[in-house]
């Protein structure tokens, strides 16, 4: 199984890096796990809709350049489908059973994801209607991916 997170921007906070590194280390026993950061597009605070669209398009192109055709893609989106940890685990298990062993999760930039990225995604996933910093979302997502593998393994970690 190859799991990848493609995200916009650099992670600066040491405590988040440490948490992600811990789960990444734990995930190694299940296959390859990697986080790929693409640069965020520099933009002024106040943007017109056209400027926002342009920023999202440029970030979207960078994201899409990191995705191969064979990958099953989950885009994180507030309006995506909410899943329980058990439901995500079952989906990952089913994907593996159907020969889809390359799974990619996408976390967009502060403005969200370009429509082209959402179109490429096989599924949209939501972690609820909370607004979370994108950097924190990386840690939450990494933990949930680990939790999914532990559920599928029948481990007591999940309880």
Short mmCIF file of N, CA and C in Angstrom, two decimals:
data_model
loop_
_atom_site.label_atom_id
_atom_site.label_comp_id
_atom_site.label_asym_id
_atom_site.label_seq_id
_atom_site.Cartn_x
_atom_site.Cartn_y
_atom_site.Cartn_z
N UNK A 1 0.86 -1.18 0.00
CA UNK A 1 0.00 0.00 0.00
C UNK A 1 0.90 1.23 0.00
N UNK A 2 0.57 2.18 -0.86
CA UNK A 2 1.28 3.46 -0.91
C UNK A 2 0.29 4.56 -0.56
N UNK A 3 0.58 5.26 0.52
CA UNK A 3 -0.28 6.35 0.96
C UNK A 3 0.51 7.65 0.84
N UNK A 4 -0.13 8.65 0.26
CA UNK A 4 0.54 9.94 0.06
C UNK A 4 -0.42 11.05 0.45
N UNK A 5 0.13 12.07 1.08
CA UNK A 5 -0.61 13.30 1.34
C UNK A 5 0.08 14.38 0.52
N UNK A 6 -0.67 15.03 -0.35
CA UNK A 6 -0.16 16.18 -1.10
C UNK A 6 -0.83 17.40 -0.50
N UNK A 7 0.00 18.36 -0.06
CA UNK A 7 -0.54 19.53 0.62
C UNK A 7 0.17 20.79 0.17
N UNK A 8 -0.52 21.90 0.37
CA UNK A 8 0.00 23.20 -0.05
C UNK A 8 0.68 23.87 1.15
N UNK A 9 1.89 24.35 0.93
CA UNK A 9 2.59 25.12 1.95
C UNK A 9 3.55 24.29 2.77
N UNK A 10 4.46 24.98 3.42
CA UNK A 10 5.47 24.36 4.28
C UNK A 10 4.95 24.26 5.70
N UNK A 11 5.31 23.19 6.35
CA UNK A 11 4.96 23.00 7.76
C UNK A 11 6.11 23.56 8.59
N UNK A 12 5.80 24.51 9.46
CA UNK A 12 6.84 25.17 10.25
C UNK A 12 6.85 24.75 11.72
N UNK A 13 5.68 24.44 12.27
CA UNK A 13 5.55 24.17 13.69
C UNK A 13 6.20 22.84 14.06
N UNK A 14 7.16 22.88 15.00
CA UNK A 14 7.90 21.68 15.38
C UNK A 14 7.00 20.62 16.00
N UNK A 15 6.04 21.04 16.80
CA UNK A 15 5.19 20.06 17.46
C UNK A 15 4.31 19.31 16.46
N UNK A 16 3.89 19.98 15.39
CA UNK A 16 3.11 19.29 14.36
C UNK A 16 4.01 18.36 13.54
N UNK A 17 5.22 18.82 13.23
CA UNK A 17 6.18 17.98 12.51
C UNK A 17 6.46 16.71 13.31
N UNK A 18 6.63 16.86 14.63
CA UNK A 18 6.93 15.71 15.48
C UNK A 18 5.77 14.72 15.49
N UNK A 19 4.55 15.22 15.59
CA UNK A 19 3.38 14.34 15.58
C UNK A 19 3.24 13.59 14.28
N UNK A 20 3.40 14.30 13.17
CA UNK A 20 3.29 13.67 11.86
C UNK A 20 4.40 12.64 11.68
N UNK A 21 5.60 12.98 12.11
CA UNK A 21 6.74 12.05 12.00
C UNK A 21 6.47 10.77 12.78
N UNK A 22 5.86 10.90 13.94
CA UNK A 22 5.55 9.71 14.75
C UNK A 22 4.57 8.80 14.03
N UNK A 23 3.48 9.36 13.51
CA UNK A 23 2.51 8.53 12.79
C UNK A 23 3.09 8.00 11.49
N UNK A 24 3.91 8.79 10.82
CA UNK A 24 4.55 8.34 9.58
C UNK A 24 5.42 7.12 9.87
N UNK A 25 6.14 7.16 10.97
CA UNK A 25 7.00 6.04 11.37
C UNK A 25 6.14 4.80 11.63
N UNK A 26 5.03 4.97 12.33
CA UNK A 26 4.13 3.85 12.61
C UNK A 26 3.51 3.28 11.34
N UNK A 27 3.23 4.15 10.37
CA UNK A 27 2.60 3.72 9.12
C UNK A 27 3.54 2.90 8.23
N UNK A 28 4.85 3.02 8.45
CA UNK A 28 5.81 2.32 7.58
C UNK A 28 5.57 0.82 7.54
N UNK A 29 5.04 0.26 8.62
CA UNK A 29 4.82 -1.20 8.63
C UNK A 29 3.69 -1.63 7.67
N UNK A 30 2.90 -0.68 7.23
CA UNK A 30 1.79 -0.98 6.32
C UNK A 30 2.13 -0.69 4.86
N UNK A 31 3.25 -0.06 4.64
CA UNK A 31 3.65 0.28 3.27
C UNK A 31 4.34 1.62 3.24
N UNK A 32 4.39 2.19 2.07
CA UNK A 32 5.06 3.48 1.91
C UNK A 32 4.10 4.61 2.29
N UNK A 33 4.61 5.57 3.05
CA UNK A 33 3.83 6.74 3.42
C UNK A 33 4.71 7.97 3.19
N UNK A 34 4.16 8.96 2.51
CA UNK A 34 4.92 10.19 2.30
C UNK A 34 4.01 11.40 2.28
N UNK A 35 4.60 12.53 2.67
CA UNK A 35 3.92 13.81 2.61
C UNK A 35 4.67 14.66 1.60
N UNK A 36 3.97 15.16 0.60
CA UNK A 36 4.57 16.01 -0.42
C UNK A 36 3.99 17.40 -0.29
N UNK A 37 4.86 18.36 -0.07
CA UNK A 37 4.44 19.75 0.03
C UNK A 37 4.69 20.45 -1.30
N UNK A 38 3.68 21.18 -1.75
CA UNK A 38 3.86 22.02 -2.93
C UNK A 38 3.81 23.47 -2.44
N UNK A 39 4.54 24.37 -3.09
CA UNK A 39 4.57 25.76 -2.63
C UNK A 39 3.19 26.42 -2.71
N UNK A 40 2.91 27.23 -1.70
CA UNK A 40 1.69 28.03 -1.77
C UNK A 40 1.96 29.25 -2.63
N UNK A 41 0.92 29.77 -3.20
CA UNK A 41 1.03 30.94 -4.08
C UNK A 41 0.97 32.19 -3.21
N UNK A 42 1.97 33.01 -3.32
CA UNK A 42 1.99 34.25 -2.55
C UNK A 42 0.90 35.19 -3.06
N UNK A 43 0.17 35.77 -2.12
CA UNK A 43 -0.93 36.65 -2.51
C UNK A 43 -1.17 37.68 -1.41
N UNK A 44 -1.62 38.87 -1.77
CA UNK A 44 -1.94 39.88 -0.76
C UNK A 44 -3.17 39.46 0.06
N UNK A 45 -3.35 40.10 1.21
CA UNK A 45 -4.47 39.78 2.10
C UNK A 45 -5.83 39.93 1.41
N UNK A 46 -6.05 41.06 0.78
CA UNK A 46 -7.33 41.34 0.13
C UNK A 46 -7.25 40.95 -1.34
N UNK A 47 -8.03 39.93 -1.70
CA UNK A 47 -8.01 39.46 -3.08
C UNK A 47 -9.39 39.58 -3.72
N UNK A 48 -9.40 39.90 -4.99
CA UNK A 48 -10.65 39.85 -5.75
C UNK A 48 -10.96 38.38 -6.02
N UNK A 49 -12.16 38.08 -6.45
CA UNK A 49 -12.52 36.69 -6.78
C UNK A 49 -11.62 36.16 -7.90
N UNK A 50 -11.32 37.01 -8.89
CA UNK A 50 -10.45 36.59 -10.00
C UNK A 50 -9.06 36.25 -9.49
N UNK A 51 -8.55 37.06 -8.55
CA UNK A 51 -7.22 36.77 -7.98
C UNK A 51 -7.25 35.48 -7.17
N UNK A 52 -8.32 35.26 -6.40
CA UNK A 52 -8.45 34.02 -5.62
C UNK A 52 -8.48 32.81 -6.55
N UNK A 53 -9.23 32.93 -7.64
CA UNK A 53 -9.31 31.83 -8.61
C UNK A 53 -7.94 31.54 -9.20
N UNK A 54 -7.19 32.61 -9.47
CA UNK A 54 -5.85 32.45 -10.05
C UNK A 54 -4.91 31.75 -9.07
N UNK A 55 -4.97 32.13 -7.79
CA UNK A 55 -4.14 31.49 -6.75
C UNK A 55 -4.49 30.00 -6.66
N UNK A 56 -5.78 29.69 -6.58
CA UNK A 56 -6.20 28.30 -6.48
C UNK A 56 -5.81 27.50 -7.72
N UNK A 57 -5.89 28.13 -8.88
CA UNK A 57 -5.50 27.44 -10.12
C UNK A 57 -4.02 27.09 -10.12
N UNK A 58 -3.18 28.04 -9.72
CA UNK A 58 -1.73 27.77 -9.68
C UNK A 58 -1.40 26.70 -8.66
N UNK A 59 -2.01 26.77 -7.47
CA UNK A 59 -1.78 25.74 -6.46
C UNK A 59 -2.32 24.40 -6.95
N UNK A 60 -3.46 24.43 -7.64
CA UNK A 60 -4.05 23.22 -8.19
C UNK A 60 -3.15 22.54 -9.20
N UNK A 61 -2.51 23.33 -10.06
CA UNK A 61 -1.58 22.77 -11.05
C UNK A 61 -0.42 22.09 -10.35
N UNK A 62 0.07 22.69 -9.28
CA UNK A 62 1.18 22.09 -8.52
C UNK A 62 0.75 20.78 -7.88
N UNK A 63 -0.46 20.77 -7.33
CA UNK A 63 -0.98 19.54 -6.70
C UNK A 63 -1.12 18.45 -7.76
N UNK A 64 -1.78 18.77 -8.86
CA UNK A 64 -2.04 17.77 -9.90
C UNK A 64 -0.75 17.20 -10.50
N UNK A 65 0.32 17.98 -10.49
CA UNK A 65 1.60 17.50 -11.03
C UNK A 65 2.20 16.39 -10.16
N UNK A 66 1.70 16.23 -8.96
CA UNK A 66 2.21 15.22 -8.03
C UNK A 66 1.35 13.96 -7.99
N UNK A 67 0.31 13.91 -8.84
CA UNK A 67 -0.62 12.78 -8.82
C UNK A 67 -0.51 12.01 -10.13
N UNK A 68 -0.40 10.69 -9.99
CA UNK A 68 -0.36 9.82 -11.17
C UNK A 68 -1.76 9.30 -11.48
N UNK A 69 -1.94 8.84 -12.71
CA UNK A 69 -3.26 8.37 -13.16
C UNK A 69 -3.81 7.23 -12.32
N UNK A 70 -2.94 6.33 -11.85
CA UNK A 70 -3.40 5.13 -11.15
C UNK A 70 -3.81 5.39 -9.70
N UNK A 71 -3.52 6.58 -9.19
CA UNK A 71 -3.80 6.87 -7.79
C UNK A 71 -5.28 7.12 -7.53
N UNK A 72 -5.77 6.58 -6.42
CA UNK A 72 -7.12 6.88 -5.95
C UNK A 72 -6.99 8.11 -5.07
N UNK A 73 -7.74 9.15 -5.38
CA UNK A 73 -7.54 10.45 -4.74
C UNK A 73 -8.73 10.86 -3.88
N UNK A 74 -8.42 11.19 -2.64
CA UNK A 74 -9.38 11.81 -1.73
C UNK A 74 -9.01 13.29 -1.62
N UNK A 75 -9.94 14.17 -1.90
CA UNK A 75 -9.72 15.60 -1.69
C UNK A 75 -10.42 15.99 -0.39
N UNK A 76 -9.69 16.64 0.50
CA UNK A 76 -10.30 17.13 1.72
C UNK A 76 -11.07 18.40 1.39
N UNK A 77 -12.36 18.38 1.68
CA UNK A 77 -13.22 19.50 1.34
C UNK A 77 -14.33 19.60 2.38
N UNK A 78 -14.60 20.81 2.85
CA UNK A 78 -15.62 21.00 3.87
C UNK A 78 -16.96 20.42 3.43
N UNK A 79 -17.26 20.54 2.14
CA UNK A 79 -18.54 20.03 1.63
C UNK A 79 -18.48 18.57 1.21
N UNK A 80 -17.34 17.91 1.46
CA UNK A 80 -17.22 16.49 1.13
C UNK A 80 -18.04 15.63 2.08
N UNK A 81 -17.98 14.33 1.86
CA UNK A 81 -18.74 13.38 2.68
C UNK A 81 -18.00 13.13 3.99
N UNK A 82 -18.72 13.29 5.09
CA UNK A 82 -18.13 12.94 6.39
C UNK A 82 -18.14 11.43 6.53
N UNK A 83 -17.08 10.91 7.14
CA UNK A 83 -16.97 9.48 7.39
C UNK A 83 -16.53 9.27 8.83
N UNK A 84 -16.93 8.15 9.38
CA UNK A 84 -16.39 7.76 10.67
C UNK A 84 -15.02 7.12 10.41
N UNK A 85 -14.26 6.93 11.47
CA UNK A 85 -12.96 6.25 11.32
C UNK A 85 -13.16 4.85 10.75
N UNK A 86 -14.22 4.17 11.21
CA UNK A 86 -14.49 2.82 10.72
C UNK A 86 -14.87 2.83 9.24
N UNK A 87 -15.61 3.83 8.80
CA UNK A 87 -15.98 3.92 7.39
C UNK A 87 -14.76 4.17 6.51
N UNK A 88 -13.87 5.05 6.95
CA UNK A 88 -12.65 5.29 6.18
C UNK A 88 -11.81 4.02 6.12
N UNK A 89 -11.70 3.32 7.24
CA UNK A 89 -10.94 2.07 7.27
C UNK A 89 -11.53 1.07 6.28
N UNK A 90 -12.85 0.94 6.26
CA UNK A 90 -13.50 0.01 5.34
C UNK A 90 -13.25 0.40 3.89
N UNK A 91 -13.29 1.70 3.59
CA UNK A 91 -13.02 2.16 2.21
C UNK A 91 -11.60 1.82 1.79
N UNK A 92 -10.65 2.09 2.67
CA UNK A 92 -9.24 1.78 2.35
C UNK A 92 -9.07 0.28 2.13
N UNK A 93 -9.71 -0.51 2.97
CA UNK A 93 -9.65 -1.97 2.84
C UNK A 93 -10.24 -2.41 1.50
N UNK A 94 -11.38 -1.85 1.11
CA UNK A 94 -12.02 -2.20 -0.16
C UNK A 94 -11.16 -1.76 -1.35
N UNK A 95 -10.55 -0.59 -1.24
CA UNK A 95 -9.68 -0.14 -2.33
C UNK A 95 -8.54 -1.12 -2.54
N UNK A 96 -7.93 -1.56 -1.44
CA UNK A 96 -6.83 -2.53 -1.52
C UNK A 96 -7.31 -3.84 -2.15
N UNK A 97 -8.50 -4.30 -1.76
CA UNK A 97 -9.05 -5.55 -2.31
C UNK A 97 -9.29 -5.44 -3.81
N UNK A 98 -9.57 -4.23 -4.29
CA UNK A 98 -9.83 -4.02 -5.72
C UNK A 98 -8.59 -3.54 -6.47
N UNK A 99 -7.42 -3.75 -5.87
CA UNK A 99 -6.17 -3.46 -6.55
C UNK A 99 -5.77 -1.99 -6.58
N UNK A 100 -6.43 -1.18 -5.79
CA UNK A 100 -6.07 0.24 -5.72
C UNK A 100 -5.18 0.44 -4.50
N UNK A 101 -3.88 0.27 -4.70
CA UNK A 101 -2.96 0.34 -3.57
C UNK A 101 -2.22 1.67 -3.49
N UNK A 102 -2.52 2.59 -4.39
CA UNK A 102 -1.92 3.93 -4.35
C UNK A 102 -3.02 4.92 -4.01
N UNK A 103 -3.01 5.39 -2.77
CA UNK A 103 -4.06 6.29 -2.29
C UNK A 103 -3.43 7.63 -1.93
N UNK A 104 -4.02 8.69 -2.45
CA UNK A 104 -3.52 10.03 -2.21
C UNK A 104 -4.61 10.88 -1.57
N UNK A 105 -4.22 11.61 -0.55
CA UNK A 105 -5.10 12.58 0.10
C UNK A 105 -4.57 13.97 -0.23
N UNK A 106 -5.47 14.90 -0.53
CA UNK A 106 -5.07 16.26 -0.90
C UNK A 106 -5.62 17.26 0.11
N UNK A 107 -4.72 18.09 0.60
CA UNK A 107 -5.10 19.22 1.47
C UNK A 107 -4.73 20.49 0.71
N UNK A 108 -5.72 21.30 0.41
CA UNK A 108 -5.48 22.52 -0.35
C UNK A 108 -4.87 23.63 0.49
N UNK A 109 -4.74 24.77 -0.13
CA UNK A 109 -4.23 25.96 0.54
C UNK A 109 -5.32 26.68 1.30
N UNK A 110 -5.01 27.86 1.79
CA UNK A 110 -5.94 28.60 2.63
C UNK A 110 -7.22 29.01 1.90
N UNK A 111 -7.18 29.07 0.57
CA UNK A 111 -8.38 29.43 -0.20
C UNK A 111 -9.20 28.21 -0.63
N UNK A 112 -8.65 27.04 -0.42
CA UNK A 112 -9.36 25.82 -0.81
C UNK A 112 -8.73 25.19 -2.04
N UNK A 113 -9.49 24.29 -2.65
CA UNK A 113 -8.99 23.54 -3.80
C UNK A 113 -9.60 24.04 -5.11
N UNK A 114 -8.78 24.07 -6.13
CA UNK A 114 -9.20 24.46 -7.46
C UNK A 114 -10.20 23.42 -7.99
N UNK A 115 -11.21 23.85 -8.75
CA UNK A 115 -12.16 22.89 -9.31
C UNK A 115 -11.51 21.75 -10.10
N UNK A 116 -10.39 22.01 -10.75
CA UNK A 116 -9.70 20.95 -11.50
C UNK A 116 -9.21 19.84 -10.57
N UNK A 117 -8.81 20.20 -9.36
CA UNK A 117 -8.36 19.21 -8.39
C UNK A 117 -9.56 18.40 -7.90
N UNK A 118 -10.65 19.09 -7.61
CA UNK A 118 -11.86 18.39 -7.17
C UNK A 118 -12.37 17.45 -8.26
N UNK A 119 -12.25 17.86 -9.50
CA UNK A 119 -12.68 17.02 -10.62
C UNK A 119 -11.82 15.76 -10.71
N UNK A 120 -10.53 15.90 -10.45
CA UNK A 120 -9.62 14.74 -10.50
C UNK A 120 -9.85 13.77 -9.35
N UNK A 121 -10.32 14.28 -8.24
CA UNK A 121 -10.52 13.44 -7.05
C UNK A 121 -11.55 12.35 -7.32
N UNK A 122 -11.30 11.19 -6.75
CA UNK A 122 -12.27 10.10 -6.81
C UNK A 122 -13.35 10.27 -5.75
N UNK A 123 -12.98 10.95 -4.67
CA UNK A 123 -13.92 11.16 -3.56
C UNK A 123 -13.51 12.42 -2.81
N UNK A 124 -14.51 13.08 -2.23
CA UNK A 124 -14.25 14.22 -1.35
C UNK A 124 -14.56 13.78 0.07
N UNK A 125 -13.70 14.13 0.98
CA UNK A 125 -13.85 13.75 2.37
C UNK A 125 -13.85 14.99 3.24
N UNK A 126 -14.74 15.01 4.21
CA UNK A 126 -14.83 16.14 5.13
C UNK A 126 -14.57 15.67 6.55
N UNK A 127 -13.88 16.49 7.29
CA UNK A 127 -13.66 16.23 8.71
C UNK A 127 -14.59 17.10 9.54
N UNK A 128 -15.70 17.47 8.95
CA UNK A 128 -16.69 18.29 9.64
C UNK A 128 -16.62 19.73 9.17
N UNK A 129 -17.45 20.54 9.77
CA UNK A 129 -17.58 21.93 9.32
C UNK A 129 -16.65 22.87 10.08
N UNK A 130 -15.84 22.32 10.98
CA UNK A 130 -14.86 23.16 11.67
C UNK A 130 -13.87 23.72 10.67
N UNK A 131 -13.38 24.91 10.94
CA UNK A 131 -12.25 25.44 10.19
C UNK A 131 -11.01 25.14 11.01
N UNK A 132 -10.09 24.39 10.43
CA UNK A 132 -8.84 24.05 11.10
C UNK A 132 -7.67 24.58 10.28
N UNK A 133 -6.58 24.95 10.95
CA UNK A 133 -5.39 25.33 10.18
C UNK A 133 -4.96 24.15 9.30
N UNK A 134 -4.54 24.44 8.08
CA UNK A 134 -4.14 23.39 7.17
C UNK A 134 -3.00 22.55 7.73
N UNK A 135 -2.11 23.20 8.50
CA UNK A 135 -0.99 22.48 9.09
C UNK A 135 -1.48 21.47 10.13
N UNK A 136 -2.45 21.85 10.93
CA UNK A 136 -3.02 20.94 11.93
C UNK A 136 -3.77 19.81 11.24
N UNK A 137 -4.42 20.12 10.14
CA UNK A 137 -5.16 19.10 9.39
C UNK A 137 -4.25 17.98 8.93
N UNK A 138 -3.01 18.30 8.62
CA UNK A 138 -2.05 17.26 8.22
C UNK A 138 -1.87 16.24 9.33
N UNK A 139 -1.74 16.73 10.56
CA UNK A 139 -1.57 15.83 11.71
C UNK A 139 -2.83 15.00 11.93
N UNK A 140 -3.99 15.65 11.91
CA UNK A 140 -5.26 14.96 12.12
C UNK A 140 -5.44 13.88 11.03
N UNK A 141 -5.20 14.23 9.79
CA UNK A 141 -5.34 13.27 8.69
C UNK A 141 -4.38 12.10 8.85
N UNK A 142 -3.13 12.39 9.17
CA UNK A 142 -2.13 11.33 9.32
C UNK A 142 -2.54 10.36 10.42
N UNK A 143 -3.05 10.91 11.52
CA UNK A 143 -3.50 10.04 12.61
C UNK A 143 -4.69 9.20 12.16
N UNK A 144 -5.62 9.77 11.41
CA UNK A 144 -6.79 9.02 10.96
C UNK A 144 -6.41 7.92 9.96
N UNK A 145 -5.42 8.16 9.14
CA UNK A 145 -4.94 7.13 8.22
C UNK A 145 -4.34 5.98 9.04
N UNK A 146 -3.53 6.32 10.03
CA UNK A 146 -2.96 5.30 10.90
C UNK A 146 -4.07 4.53 11.62
N UNK A 147 -5.04 5.25 12.14
CA UNK A 147 -6.18 4.63 12.84
C UNK A 147 -6.90 3.66 11.90
N UNK A 148 -7.09 4.05 10.64
CA UNK A 148 -7.77 3.17 9.67
C UNK A 148 -7.01 1.86 9.52
N UNK A 149 -5.71 1.92 9.41
CA UNK A 149 -4.92 0.69 9.28
C UNK A 149 -5.00 -0.16 10.55
N UNK A 150 -5.01 0.50 11.69
CA UNK A 150 -5.12 -0.24 12.95
C UNK A 150 -6.49 -0.89 13.09
N UNK A 151 -7.54 -0.21 12.65
CA UNK A 151 -8.89 -0.81 12.66
C UNK A 151 -8.90 -2.05 11.78
N UNK A 152 -8.33 -1.91 10.58
CA UNK A 152 -8.32 -3.03 9.64
C UNK A 152 -7.48 -4.20 10.13
N UNK A 153 -6.53 -3.91 10.99
CA UNK A 153 -5.67 -4.95 11.58
C UNK A 153 -6.34 -5.58 12.80
N UNK A 154 -7.42 -4.97 13.29
CA UNK A 154 -8.08 -5.48 14.49
C UNK A 154 -7.36 -5.10 15.77
N UNK A 155 -6.58 -4.05 15.71
CA UNK A 155 -5.79 -3.61 16.86
C UNK A 155 -6.64 -2.89 17.89
N UNK A 156 -6.28 -3.01 19.17
CA UNK A 156 -7.01 -2.26 20.21
C UNK A 156 -6.69 -0.75 20.20
N UNK A 157 -5.76 -0.30 19.37
CA UNK A 157 -5.43 1.13 19.31
C UNK A 157 -6.67 1.99 19.15
N UNK A 158 -7.59 1.52 18.34
CA UNK A 158 -8.77 2.31 17.99
C UNK A 158 -9.70 2.57 19.18
N UNK A 159 -9.70 1.70 20.13
CA UNK A 159 -10.67 1.82 21.25
C UNK A 159 -10.31 2.93 22.21
#
